[in-house]
Amino acid sequence: MRELPDFEIYSPSSLRDLLEYLHGDGRDATIIANGTDLLPRIRRGELRPRRLVDISGVRELRYIREEGGVIKIGALTTISDLAGSHLLSHSRYEAFHVLSRMFGTWEIRNRATVGGNLGAAASSEDLIPIFLALDARVRLLSLGGERVLRVDELVVAKRRTSRRGDEVIAEVSFKSLGEGEWSYFQKIGRRRTHIIALVSLASYLRLSPDGVIEDVRLAFNRVRGKIPERAWRTEEFLRDRRIDEEVISGAERVLESELRLTSDYRASYLYRTEVAKVFLRRALRHSRDMVLGGVESVAEA
Amino acid sequence: MPRLRVRLRVNGVEHELEVGGGERLIDTLRNRLNIKSVKEGCSTGDCGTCTVLMDGEPINSCITLTAQANGREITTLEGIGRPGDPHPLQITFAELAATQCGYCIPGIIMAAKSLLDRNPNPSGEEVRWMLAEHLCRCTGYGRIVEAVLEAARILRSR
């Protein structure tokens, strides 16, 4: 009764095989990683692909390594792989750790992939704001070579990326985090797990030993319209300031003027704006307390 | 549509099948291999009912293509115990009356099995987090938590 419509599927066994297929017959094929987003969409009738190319067997694309101060993550890396990786085990990679409870279900985390999350490009994809906050680069491979894009160059609109038909999202990379740096991720839905975010904030901060913000990146799942974007003006306001309550209030005001959130059946823009401000406040307090130690007050709104 | 040759190892038995590209693992298990413990709930990977283990990891068989399970090891409820030799989870779920209608239970037991395989001594909190991702509309979950914790005690004492 609930079967999927039939389609052709090609399962390349190596990256080379995949790229040759995408270069030839498979140029118009829909790429499927493990299908946690794509298959429900096909079942709902949102997509009716004639031909799929199944990259789940291309094992060369599943890895997490650190090379020359850069973390490199293969596209087939799962959410469970990220949350359990020893390379990302330092507490400053907290943005990834919280995913082990907040991203989908355990079954989904075992299947959902980094490349799939970026390629699906829905407003609910948690990794898009996280990679924006980490200023990540996405490597696309084709038979002809490679392109390296920023996340905002890849994800151009809701459900639309700039990937060409002969390319595959192969890798995401970002600078390893060190002393004084902290990544964090918050999202809210109607329950504590398996949430599609009404509002999410991925944050990155680099603080000097005396608490001055040397660098900051704040990516919300929506800022204007429906794709994740950085809150540029709020970042600009925060740079070179020391995090105290006055600065936090000032940042909230800038954020409020910068956000152009919309209402939908899930939540009103007023609610989203309020939560976004609370998330900003918590991100600043939490990151400061974690980096500088000596927690004075646990971040509570 | 061209058919694909797929090899699956299900509950320790090798199968070689020809499937269509759109065939889902749940349909292969239920309709071709007659493994009826695998139940379909939401069909979109939200409710946990169709959970089976693939290479020991819980996954949703309703949103997994059989073609993508090629060469993998699948375990269902039938593979962890038999009527004469049930798994401790099967014993404690029965003894503590942790099931009512039973529809969600195979998926819950498979996830619980995977949890206990990696953590023989989970806290009640950890069991609840596992259960948070499985919908049961009749038991209220309390007895399910007890049954998983009791099965963990039995397994540790062996």
XYZ file of C-alpha atoms in Angstrom:
459
model
C 0.000 0.000 0.000
C 2.674 2.462 0.955
C 5.224 1.422 -1.589
C 7.216 4.000 -3.497
C 6.822 4.524 -7.215
C 9.461 2.554 -9.073
C 12.535 4.214 -10.490
C 15.825 3.303 -12.018
C 18.697 3.273 -9.585
C 22.393 3.080 -10.262
C 24.755 2.278 -7.418
C 28.360 3.145 -8.271
C 30.965 1.365 -6.203
C 33.688 4.000 -6.342
C 34.046 7.746 -6.585
C 35.524 7.412 -10.076
C 32.582 5.311 -11.211
C 30.178 7.881 -9.701
C 31.843 10.857 -11.423
C 31.884 9.074 -14.788
C 28.205 8.247 -14.431
C 27.313 11.846 -13.499
C 29.344 13.061 -16.467
C 27.420 10.806 -18.868
C 24.060 9.073 -18.469
C 23.540 10.270 -14.932
C 23.680 14.007 -15.481
C 19.959 14.386 -14.808
C 19.852 11.717 -12.086
C 18.791 12.597 -8.557
C 21.516 11.839 -6.052
C 20.467 9.787 -3.057
C 22.752 9.344 -0.068
C 20.847 7.428 2.585
C 17.491 8.902 1.635
C 16.153 10.136 4.993
C 14.950 13.355 3.378
C 14.531 12.264 -0.238
C 12.459 9.107 0.237
C 9.736 10.745 2.370
C 9.550 13.489 -0.264
C 9.126 10.958 -3.055
C 6.473 9.192 -1.014
C 4.596 12.451 -0.463
C 4.683 13.052 -4.195
C 6.830 16.193 -3.967
C 9.398 14.634 -6.255
C 9.026 12.060 -8.972
C 12.553 11.191 -10.081
C 12.915 8.774 -12.951
C 16.470 7.905 -12.150
C 18.436 7.874 -8.904
C 22.135 7.538 -8.363
C 22.807 5.902 -5.049
C 26.070 7.132 -3.559
C 25.680 5.250 -0.260
C 28.187 2.631 -1.385
C 30.942 5.126 -2.218
C 32.892 4.514 0.961
C 35.658 6.944 0.063
C 33.208 9.705 0.984
C 32.765 8.683 4.626
C 35.538 10.087 6.826
C 36.453 12.768 9.324
C 40.093 13.817 9.339
C 42.225 16.711 10.462
C 44.955 17.935 8.133
C 47.039 21.050 8.650
C 44.650 22.593 11.160
C 41.596 21.886 9.009
C 38.793 19.450 9.820
C 37.634 17.617 6.683
C 34.364 15.747 6.641
C 33.332 13.420 3.819
C 29.843 13.873 2.436
C 28.646 10.429 3.534
C 29.562 11.020 7.168
C 26.443 10.504 9.289
C 25.172 12.657 12.128
C 26.019 9.782 14.497
C 29.573 9.763 13.095
C 29.908 13.501 13.799
C 28.576 13.277 17.330
C 30.859 10.335 18.115
C 34.049 11.520 16.393
C 37.168 11.770 18.566
C 38.417 14.631 16.357
C 35.337 16.627 17.336
C 35.270 15.416 20.938
C 36.676 18.592 22.520
C 33.917 20.480 24.304
C 34.505 23.532 22.067
C 32.827 21.544 19.250
C 29.629 21.626 21.297
C 27.587 22.576 18.206
C 28.035 18.998 16.972
C 27.484 17.374 20.356
C 23.998 18.755 20.846
C 22.967 17.152 17.540
C 23.105 13.732 19.169
C 19.879 14.617 20.946
C 18.258 17.329 18.863
C 18.751 16.104 15.317
C 16.024 13.732 14.169
C 15.811 10.378 15.905
C 18.565 7.866 16.636
C 17.502 5.900 13.543
C 17.692 9.057 11.426
C 21.035 10.155 12.893
C 22.463 6.777 11.905
C 21.525 7.431 8.284
C 21.297 11.177 7.630
C 24.507 12.491 6.076
C 26.463 15.723 5.943
C 26.242 15.890 2.150
C 22.546 15.060 2.201
C 21.840 17.778 4.737
C 23.588 20.396 2.585
C 22.183 19.100 -0.681
C 18.605 18.920 0.583
C 18.862 22.618 1.425
C 15.664 22.776 3.427
C 15.249 25.509 6.017
C 15.188 22.821 8.681
C 18.637 21.405 7.985
C 20.705 21.932 11.129
C 24.097 21.550 9.515
C 23.656 24.515 7.192
C 23.701 27.125 9.990
C 26.412 25.178 11.819
C 28.675 25.137 8.772
C 27.886 28.803 8.091
C 28.951 29.658 11.637
C 32.170 27.664 11.162
C 32.809 29.483 7.848
C 33.058 26.091 6.157
C 33.945 25.342 2.558
C 32.160 22.770 0.439
C 34.111 20.774 -2.123
C 32.227 19.654 -5.213
C 33.818 17.082 -7.472
C 33.196 16.324 -11.105
C 35.109 14.463 -13.761
C 36.460 17.822 -14.913
C 37.836 18.838 -11.532
C 36.660 20.484 -8.366
C 34.950 23.618 -7.141
C 35.212 24.935 -3.614
C 32.270 27.041 -2.460
C 31.200 28.788 0.700
C 28.007 27.366 2.173
C 26.009 30.442 1.149
C 27.267 30.022 -2.415
C 26.062 26.407 -2.425
C 22.663 26.891 -0.784
C 21.083 29.590 -2.924
C 17.398 29.209 -2.026
C 15.083 26.913 -0.175
C 15.573 23.472 -1.738
C 17.969 24.886 -4.326
C 21.725 24.572 -4.575
C 24.265 25.681 -7.148
C 25.524 22.120 -7.642
C 25.750 21.218 -11.332
C 24.289 17.962 -12.594
C 27.720 16.424 -13.136
C 28.949 17.300 -9.651
C 28.700 15.629 -6.274
C 29.089 17.292 -2.885
C 32.214 15.488 -1.686
C 33.540 17.224 1.400
C 32.997 19.982 3.926
C 35.949 21.543 5.710
C 36.563 24.226 8.293
C 39.432 25.425 10.479
C 39.971 23.374 13.617
C 38.901 25.215 16.727
C 41.548 26.176 19.266
C 42.046 28.123 22.458
C 39.476 30.860 23.005
C 37.075 29.513 20.373
C 33.645 28.031 20.943
C 30.880 26.670 18.698
C 27.352 26.228 19.934
C 23.981 25.315 18.492
C 20.496 25.929 19.831
C 17.142 25.127 18.374
C 13.580 25.102 19.495
C 10.571 23.103 18.481
C 7.602 21.688 20.301
C 9.544 18.992 22.131
C 13.091 18.225 23.262
C 14.131 15.806 20.538
C 13.328 14.999 16.932
C 12.655 18.660 16.255
C 12.225 20.612 13.091
C 13.575 23.962 14.188
C 11.195 26.886 14.514
C 14.265 28.907 15.307
C 17.869 27.796 15.415
C 21.116 29.608 16.047
C 24.574 28.273 15.315
C 27.248 30.443 16.850
C 31.020 30.699 16.711
C 33.006 33.009 18.947
C 36.688 33.696 19.437
C 37.447 35.558 22.631
C 40.633 37.134 23.892
C 41.770 36.066 27.384
C 40.081 39.150 28.844
C 36.775 38.407 27.158
C 36.813 40.675 24.118
C 35.144 39.235 21.030
C 37.845 38.912 18.396
C 35.629 37.121 15.927
C 31.993 36.100 15.848
C 29.692 34.361 13.396
C 25.987 33.938 14.046
C 23.878 31.869 11.665
C 20.143 31.580 12.133
C 18.029 29.046 10.241
C 16.205 32.006 8.790
C 17.075 35.657 8.828
C 15.377 36.884 5.677
C 13.251 34.408 3.809
C 13.671 30.736 4.317
C 17.309 29.865 4.077
C 19.862 30.038 6.837
C 21.928 33.171 6.867
C 24.348 35.030 9.095
C 23.253 37.998 11.166
C 25.936 40.244 9.693
C 25.011 43.488 11.419
C 24.758 41.876 14.824
C 28.176 40.293 14.277
C 29.572 43.684 13.286
C 28.140 45.262 16.434
C 29.682 42.590 18.638
C 33.175 42.525 17.183
C 35.823 44.032 19.480
C 33.407 44.397 22.368
C 33.585 42.667 25.726
C 30.546 40.542 26.529
C 28.617 42.141 29.368
C 24.929 42.665 29.964
C 24.882 46.062 28.285
C 26.535 44.710 25.133
C 24.156 41.739 25.128
C 21.138 44.081 25.265
C 22.620 46.221 22.502
C 23.213 43.141 20.344
C 19.609 42.057 20.864
C 18.381 45.403 19.574
C 20.574 45.179 16.478
C 19.411 41.617 15.890
C 15.764 42.632 16.191
C 16.210 45.332 13.557
C 18.134 42.983 11.291
C 15.820 39.971 11.398
C 13.063 39.787 8.814
C 11.336 36.700 10.103
C 8.043 35.525 8.728
C 5.066 33.815 10.260
C 3.792 30.473 9.114
C 1.575 27.749 10.506
C 4.390 26.653 12.825
C 5.038 29.960 14.584
C 4.520 33.705 14.318
C 7.342 36.094 13.472
C 6.935 37.729 16.888
C 7.541 34.450 18.642
C 10.487 33.597 16.411
C 12.033 37.030 16.964
C 11.720 36.715 20.729
C 13.296 33.257 20.722
C 16.083 34.449 18.410
C 16.970 37.167 20.930
C 16.986 34.669 23.787
C 19.220 32.342 21.768
C 21.622 35.194 21.043
C 21.819 36.101 24.730
C 22.400 32.477 25.717
C 25.010 31.943 23.009
C 27.004 34.966 24.191
C 26.813 34.157 27.888
C 27.382 30.446 27.414
C 30.356 30.819 25.056
C 31.961 33.417 27.320
C 31.488 31.251 30.402
C 32.816 28.143 28.670
C 35.856 29.884 27.167
C 36.830 31.965 30.171
C 35.870 29.355 32.770
C 34.817 30.600 36.197
C 31.125 30.449 35.365
C 29.439 33.302 37.197
C 25.901 32.623 36.220
C 24.481 29.799 34.212
C 23.000 31.257 31.056
C 19.305 31.662 31.693
C 17.101 34.172 30.040
C 12.450 -0.821 -15.094
C 15.607 -2.899 -14.798
C 15.744 -5.207 -11.814
C 18.678 -5.201 -9.438
C 20.368 -8.180 -7.848
C 20.723 -7.649 -4.121
C 22.341 -9.820 -1.471
C 21.060 -9.476 2.056
C 21.934 -11.352 5.198
C 18.807 -11.368 7.332
C 18.900 -12.877 10.826
C 21.949 -14.872 9.809
C 20.484 -16.259 6.573
C 21.786 -15.210 3.153
C 19.240 -14.135 0.553
C 19.749 -13.182 -3.057
C 16.866 -11.233 -4.514
C 15.905 -9.286 -7.596
C 14.315 -5.994 -6.661
C 13.049 -2.845 -8.332
C 14.793 0.433 -7.581
C 11.905 1.771 -5.522
C 11.490 -1.294 -3.316
C 11.760 -0.473 0.367
C 13.504 -2.688 2.890
C 10.315 -3.024 4.949
C 8.452 -4.430 1.928
C 11.237 -6.874 1.115
C 11.303 -8.114 4.696
C 7.538 -8.429 5.105
C 6.351 -9.435 1.669
C 9.166 -11.529 0.251
C 10.925 -12.909 3.302
C 7.731 -13.192 5.363
C 9.250 -11.428 8.362
C 6.109 -10.001 9.880
C 7.459 -8.565 13.126
C 8.508 -5.511 11.110
C 5.577 -3.111 11.277
C 4.829 0.028 9.344
C 3.771 3.170 11.178
C 4.213 6.617 9.699
C 6.187 5.624 6.541
C 8.328 8.749 6.881
C 10.903 7.847 9.521
C 9.223 9.669 12.385
C 7.659 7.012 14.623
C 10.298 4.296 15.015
C 7.848 1.436 14.496
C 9.677 -0.106 11.520
C 13.091 -0.092 13.213
C 15.439 -2.948 12.326
C 19.181 -3.232 12.820
C 21.498 -2.781 9.852
C 25.021 -3.895 10.745
C 23.935 -3.515 14.374
C 22.657 0.057 14.050
C 18.962 0.890 14.384
C 17.495 2.296 11.166
C 14.023 2.933 9.757
C 13.219 0.187 7.250
C 10.374 2.293 5.794
C 12.791 4.878 4.390
C 15.604 2.552 3.370
C 15.758 1.156 -0.131
C 16.500 -2.552 -0.368
C 19.033 -1.684 -3.058
C 20.891 0.358 -0.438
C 20.963 -2.584 1.986
C 22.938 -4.659 -0.518
C 25.640 -6.628 1.273
C 24.459 -5.558 4.719
C 23.424 -7.580 7.733
C 19.823 -7.032 8.828
C 18.480 -8.128 12.223
C 14.806 -8.189 13.163
C 12.952 -9.372 16.252
C 12.917 -12.916 14.818
C 16.716 -12.875 14.861
C 17.290 -12.138 18.531
C 15.261 -14.933 20.163
C 12.868 -17.832 19.555
C 9.809 -19.074 21.435
C 11.896 -21.681 23.274
C 14.851 -19.351 23.730
C 13.696 -15.753 23.996
C 15.995 -12.757 24.376
C 15.896 -11.180 27.875
C 14.082 -8.179 26.372
C 11.371 -10.504 25.066
C 11.095 -12.122 28.526
C 10.874 -8.875 30.466
C 8.462 -7.190 28.042
C 6.117 -10.165 28.511
C 6.578 -10.579 32.258
C 6.234 -6.898 33.106
C 3.289 -6.457 30.726
C 5.165 -3.774 28.814
C 3.051 -4.297 25.730
C -0.582 -3.568 25.101
C -1.544 -3.631 21.444
C 2.053 -4.547 20.650
C 2.339 -2.821 17.288
C 5.247 -0.562 18.253
C 7.045 -3.160 20.356
C 9.231 -4.869 17.710
C 10.766 -1.513 16.781
C 11.251 -0.568 20.409
C 12.874 -3.896 21.264
C 15.292 -3.609 18.332
C 16.365 -0.114 19.391
C 16.625 -1.319 23.004
C 18.754 -4.266 21.870
C 21.134 -1.894 20.091
C 21.232 0.397 23.154
C 22.095 -2.524 25.462
C 24.711 -3.858 23.037
C 26.650 -0.616 23.369
C 25.689 0.263 26.938
C 24.950 -2.730 29.202
C 24.042 -0.465 32.110
C 21.919 2.434 30.836
C 20.239 4.853 33.209
C 16.473 5.307 33.180
C 17.140 8.677 31.581
C 19.089 7.081 28.720
C 16.328 4.553 28.117
C 13.788 7.388 28.045
C 15.844 9.285 25.472
C 15.891 6.161 23.319
C 12.129 5.801 23.766
C 11.483 9.466 23.045
C 11.968 8.537 19.418
C 9.467 5.669 19.381
C 5.772 6.327 19.444
C 3.585 4.091 21.565
C -0.005 5.196 21.958
C -1.148 2.744 24.623
C 1.342 1.780 27.322
C 2.374 5.163 28.654
C 6.020 3.995 28.390
C 6.580 3.416 32.131
C 6.592 -0.361 31.901
C 8.661 -0.289 28.749
C 11.387 1.606 30.616
C 11.202 -0.943 33.449
C 11.351 -3.854 31.027
C 14.468 -2.492 29.294
C 16.217 -1.840 32.623
C 15.268 -5.304 33.895
C 16.550 -6.944 30.700
C 19.813 -5.022 31.180
C 20.114 -6.474 34.700
C 19.525 -10.010 33.385
C 22.098 -9.553 30.623
C 24.702 -8.201 33.051
C 24.197 -11.150 35.411
C 24.904 -13.708 32.661
